[in-house]
Amino acid sequence: MKRPNWDEYFLKLAMLASERATCPRMHCGCVLVKNKNVISTGYNGSIPGDEHCEDVGCMVVDNHCVRTVHAEMNALVQAARRGNAVEGSSAYVTNMPCTTCAKSLIVAGIKRVVIFSDYHDTLAETFFSKAGVAIERIAMPNKEITYDLKKYSSAR
């Protein structure tokens, strides 16, 4: 098994976070990273105390589910709640952020966004460009995780 580089590693963490998403319309994950350290993670899901889309259905307005908080917003809020500054950080997101999330990442001081899947919103890319935020697209990391159990056996 090939050891993942840093971008692949953090994008795999975003993929793992996306597995917690509760909206069946899209599973998205976000990991905020600074100096190769994870600051916070987020996934799209309902606000605390509300029902989940996967249990009661989506609340769709203008073709968008408004019940869920997006992964990027959840990651930014979790960092803020813990007192972790995100300025100068990178955001690893499974999908290209929507316009609203792009604006929030820009205002928060995110300097780099790494994705592997595009979203239908090209305005977000325009905003990132105007703000000087780098967007890097990499191939989707292999989801499979294989373990060589011999590495974890009796040597401990």
mmCIF file of C-alpha atoms in Angstrom:
data_model
loop_
_atom_site.group_PDB
_atom_site.id
_atom_site.type_symbol
_atom_site.label_atom_id
_atom_site.label_comp_id
_atom_site.label_asym_id
_atom_site.label_seq_id
_atom_site.Cartn_x
_atom_site.Cartn_y
_atom_site.Cartn_z
ATOM 1 C CA MET A 1 0.000 0.000 0.000
ATOM 2 C CA LYS A 2 1.307 3.422 -0.992
ATOM 3 C CA ARG A 3 1.653 5.903 1.832
ATOM 4 C CA PRO A 4 -0.648 8.887 1.091
ATOM 5 C CA ASN A 5 0.888 12.329 0.705
ATOM 6 C CA TRP A 6 -0.417 15.095 2.998
ATOM 7 C CA ASP A 7 -3.135 16.271 0.593
ATOM 8 C CA GLU A 8 -4.398 12.719 0.078
ATOM 9 C CA TYR A 9 -4.294 12.074 3.818
ATOM 10 C CA PHE A 10 -6.357 15.132 4.735
ATOM 11 C CA LEU A 11 -8.775 14.569 1.867
ATOM 12 C CA LYS A 12 -9.266 11.002 3.084
ATOM 13 C CA LEU A 13 -10.132 12.456 6.502
ATOM 14 C CA ALA A 14 -12.700 14.681 4.772
ATOM 15 C CA MET A 15 -14.102 11.605 3.035
ATOM 16 C CA LEU A 16 -14.373 9.865 6.393
ATOM 17 C CA ALA A 17 -16.118 12.895 7.902
ATOM 18 C CA SER A 18 -18.585 12.855 4.989
ATOM 19 C CA GLU A 19 -19.731 9.401 6.103
ATOM 20 C CA ARG A 20 -21.364 11.104 9.124
ATOM 21 C CA ALA A 21 -23.550 13.279 6.834
ATOM 22 C CA THR A 22 -27.279 12.880 7.338
ATOM 23 C CA CYS A 23 -28.656 14.415 4.116
ATOM 24 C CA PRO A 24 -29.047 11.821 1.360
ATOM 25 C CA ARG A 25 -28.882 14.489 -1.364
ATOM 26 C CA MET A 26 -25.139 14.903 -0.853
ATOM 27 C CA HIS A 27 -22.590 13.632 1.620
ATOM 28 C CA CYS A 28 -19.847 16.207 2.057
ATOM 29 C CA GLY A 29 -16.954 16.436 4.500
ATOM 30 C CA CYS A 30 -14.509 19.213 5.343
ATOM 31 C CA VAL A 31 -11.259 19.226 7.301
ATOM 32 C CA LEU A 32 -9.530 22.474 8.247
ATOM 33 C CA VAL A 33 -5.760 22.092 8.496
ATOM 34 C CA LYS A 34 -2.955 24.420 9.522
ATOM 35 C CA ASN A 35 0.725 23.449 9.619
ATOM 36 C CA LYS A 36 -0.217 19.809 8.954
ATOM 37 C CA ASN A 37 -2.463 19.759 12.036
ATOM 38 C CA VAL A 38 -6.217 19.198 11.947
ATOM 39 C CA ILE A 39 -8.031 22.183 13.447
ATOM 40 C CA SER A 40 -11.573 20.896 12.983
ATOM 41 C CA THR A 41 -13.833 18.729 10.867
ATOM 42 C CA GLY A 42 -17.376 19.056 9.617
ATOM 43 C CA TYR A 43 -20.010 17.264 7.599
ATOM 44 C CA ASN A 44 -23.412 18.254 6.320
ATOM 45 C CA GLY A 45 -26.168 17.529 8.796
ATOM 46 C CA SER A 46 -29.055 19.001 10.738
ATOM 47 C CA ILE A 47 -28.721 21.523 13.528
ATOM 48 C CA PRO A 48 -28.572 20.038 17.034
ATOM 49 C CA GLY A 49 -32.034 18.969 18.151
ATOM 50 C CA ASP A 50 -33.553 18.842 14.668
ATOM 51 C CA GLU A 51 -34.550 15.728 12.777
ATOM 52 C CA HIS A 52 -32.240 14.302 10.142
ATOM 53 C CA CYS A 53 -33.081 14.272 6.454
ATOM 54 C CA GLU A 54 -32.318 10.566 6.244
ATOM 55 C CA ASP A 55 -35.043 9.968 8.886
ATOM 56 C CA VAL A 56 -37.803 12.409 7.855
ATOM 57 C CA GLY A 57 -36.868 13.612 4.384
ATOM 58 C CA CYS A 58 -35.193 16.701 3.059
ATOM 59 C CA MET A 59 -36.583 20.210 3.475
ATOM 60 C CA VAL A 60 -36.098 21.500 -0.053
ATOM 61 C CA VAL A 61 -36.422 25.179 -0.990
ATOM 62 C CA ASP A 62 -35.352 26.337 -4.464
ATOM 63 C CA ASN A 63 -33.848 22.903 -5.124
ATOM 64 C CA HIS A 64 -31.604 23.072 -2.007
ATOM 65 C CA CYS A 65 -32.026 21.222 1.260
ATOM 66 C CA VAL A 66 -32.268 23.925 3.914
ATOM 67 C CA ARG A 67 -32.434 21.531 6.874
ATOM 68 C CA THR A 68 -28.709 20.850 6.798
ATOM 69 C CA VAL A 69 -25.695 22.923 7.740
ATOM 70 C CA HIS A 70 -22.944 22.407 5.176
ATOM 71 C CA ALA A 71 -19.686 20.666 6.046
ATOM 72 C CA GLU A 72 -17.584 23.811 5.609
ATOM 73 C CA MET A 73 -19.835 25.826 7.940
ATOM 74 C CA ASN A 74 -19.797 23.059 10.541
ATOM 75 C CA ALA A 75 -15.992 22.907 10.404
ATOM 76 C CA LEU A 76 -15.692 26.706 10.775
ATOM 77 C CA VAL A 77 -18.161 26.765 13.673
ATOM 78 C CA GLN A 78 -16.456 23.864 15.460
ATOM 79 C CA ALA A 79 -13.113 25.658 15.197
ATOM 80 C CA ALA A 80 -14.650 28.871 16.556
ATOM 81 C CA ARG A 81 -16.387 27.068 19.438
ATOM 82 C CA ARG A 82 -13.044 25.580 20.494
ATOM 83 C CA GLY A 83 -11.174 28.870 20.079
ATOM 84 C CA ASN A 84 -9.051 27.628 17.174
ATOM 85 C CA ALA A 85 -8.023 30.314 14.699
ATOM 86 C CA VAL A 86 -8.375 29.241 11.075
ATOM 87 C CA GLU A 87 -6.715 32.192 9.345
ATOM 88 C CA GLY A 88 -4.112 30.945 6.900
ATOM 89 C CA SER A 89 -5.466 27.392 6.965
ATOM 90 C CA SER A 90 -6.309 24.987 4.176
ATOM 91 C CA ALA A 91 -9.764 23.473 3.722
ATOM 92 C CA TYR A 92 -9.947 19.914 2.439
ATOM 93 C CA VAL A 93 -13.463 19.431 1.089
ATOM 94 C CA THR A 94 -14.915 16.440 -0.728
ATOM 95 C CA ASN A 95 -16.851 18.731 -3.092
ATOM 96 C CA MET A 96 -16.357 22.244 -4.432
ATOM 97 C CA PRO A 97 -17.947 24.550 -1.836
ATOM 98 C CA CYS A 98 -21.200 26.306 -2.679
ATOM 99 C CA THR A 99 -21.198 30.093 -3.014
ATOM 100 C CA THR A 100 -22.234 30.691 0.607
ATOM 101 C CA CYS A 101 -19.601 28.329 2.005
ATOM 102 C CA ALA A 102 -16.958 29.804 -0.319
ATOM 103 C CA LYS A 103 -17.697 33.278 1.015
ATOM 104 C CA SER A 104 -17.506 32.021 4.616
ATOM 105 C CA LEU A 105 -14.175 30.288 4.011
ATOM 106 C CA ILE A 106 -12.804 33.443 2.386
ATOM 107 C CA VAL A 107 -13.938 35.728 5.222
ATOM 108 C CA ALA A 108 -12.503 33.282 7.787
ATOM 109 C CA GLY A 109 -9.071 33.598 6.158
ATOM 110 C CA ILE A 110 -8.765 30.193 4.472
ATOM 111 C CA LYS A 111 -5.954 30.459 1.915
ATOM 112 C CA ARG A 112 -6.204 27.116 0.099
ATOM 113 C CA VAL A 113 -9.042 24.767 -0.809
ATOM 114 C CA VAL A 114 -8.311 21.190 -1.885
ATOM 115 C CA ILE A 115 -11.106 19.203 -3.548
ATOM 116 C CA PHE A 116 -11.553 16.155 -5.738
ATOM 117 C CA SER A 117 -15.132 16.714 -6.908
ATOM 118 C CA ASP A 118 -16.604 19.762 -8.567
ATOM 119 C CA TYR A 119 -19.959 21.224 -7.638
ATOM 120 C CA HIS A 120 -22.254 22.889 -10.145
ATOM 121 C CA ASP A 121 -21.612 26.361 -8.670
ATOM 122 C CA THR A 122 -18.986 28.258 -10.692
ATOM 123 C CA LEU A 123 -19.574 31.517 -8.796
ATOM 124 C CA ALA A 124 -17.731 30.041 -5.802
ATOM 125 C CA GLU A 125 -14.657 29.584 -7.971
ATOM 126 C CA THR A 126 -14.905 33.214 -9.085
ATOM 127 C CA PHE A 127 -15.055 34.380 -5.464
ATOM 128 C CA PHE A 128 -12.049 32.245 -4.514
ATOM 129 C CA SER A 129 -10.090 33.680 -7.437
ATOM 130 C CA LYS A 130 -10.925 37.294 -6.545
ATOM 131 C CA ALA A 131 -9.916 36.671 -2.931
ATOM 132 C CA GLY A 132 -6.628 35.001 -3.855
ATOM 133 C CA VAL A 133 -7.634 31.619 -2.437
ATOM 134 C CA ALA A 134 -5.911 28.760 -4.237
ATOM 135 C CA ILE A 135 -8.097 25.887 -5.419
ATOM 136 C CA GLU A 136 -6.354 22.597 -5.984
ATOM 137 C CA ARG A 137 -8.071 19.613 -7.528
ATOM 138 C CA ILE A 138 -6.552 16.234 -6.916
ATOM 139 C CA ALA A 139 -7.708 12.789 -7.928
ATOM 140 C CA MET A 140 -10.051 11.131 -5.478
ATOM 141 C CA PRO A 141 -7.919 9.169 -3.024
ATOM 142 C CA ASN A 142 -8.465 5.445 -2.859
ATOM 143 C CA LYS A 143 -11.254 4.824 -0.351
ATOM 144 C CA GLU A 144 -10.010 1.369 0.456
ATOM 145 C CA ILE A 145 -8.004 1.013 3.614
ATOM 146 C CA THR A 146 -5.962 -2.129 3.850
ATOM 147 C CA TYR A 147 -4.083 -3.249 6.897
ATOM 148 C CA ASP A 148 -1.110 -5.501 7.140
ATOM 149 C CA LEU A 149 -2.073 -7.163 10.417
ATOM 150 C CA LYS A 150 1.482 -8.422 10.864
ATOM 151 C CA LYS A 151 2.505 -4.820 11.546
ATOM 152 C CA TYR A 152 0.091 -4.668 14.487
ATOM 153 C CA SER A 153 0.637 -8.057 16.050
ATOM 154 C CA SER A 154 2.958 -9.463 18.690
ATOM 155 C CA ALA A 155 5.632 -6.793 18.297
ATOM 156 C CA ARG A 156 3.789 -4.744 20.895
#
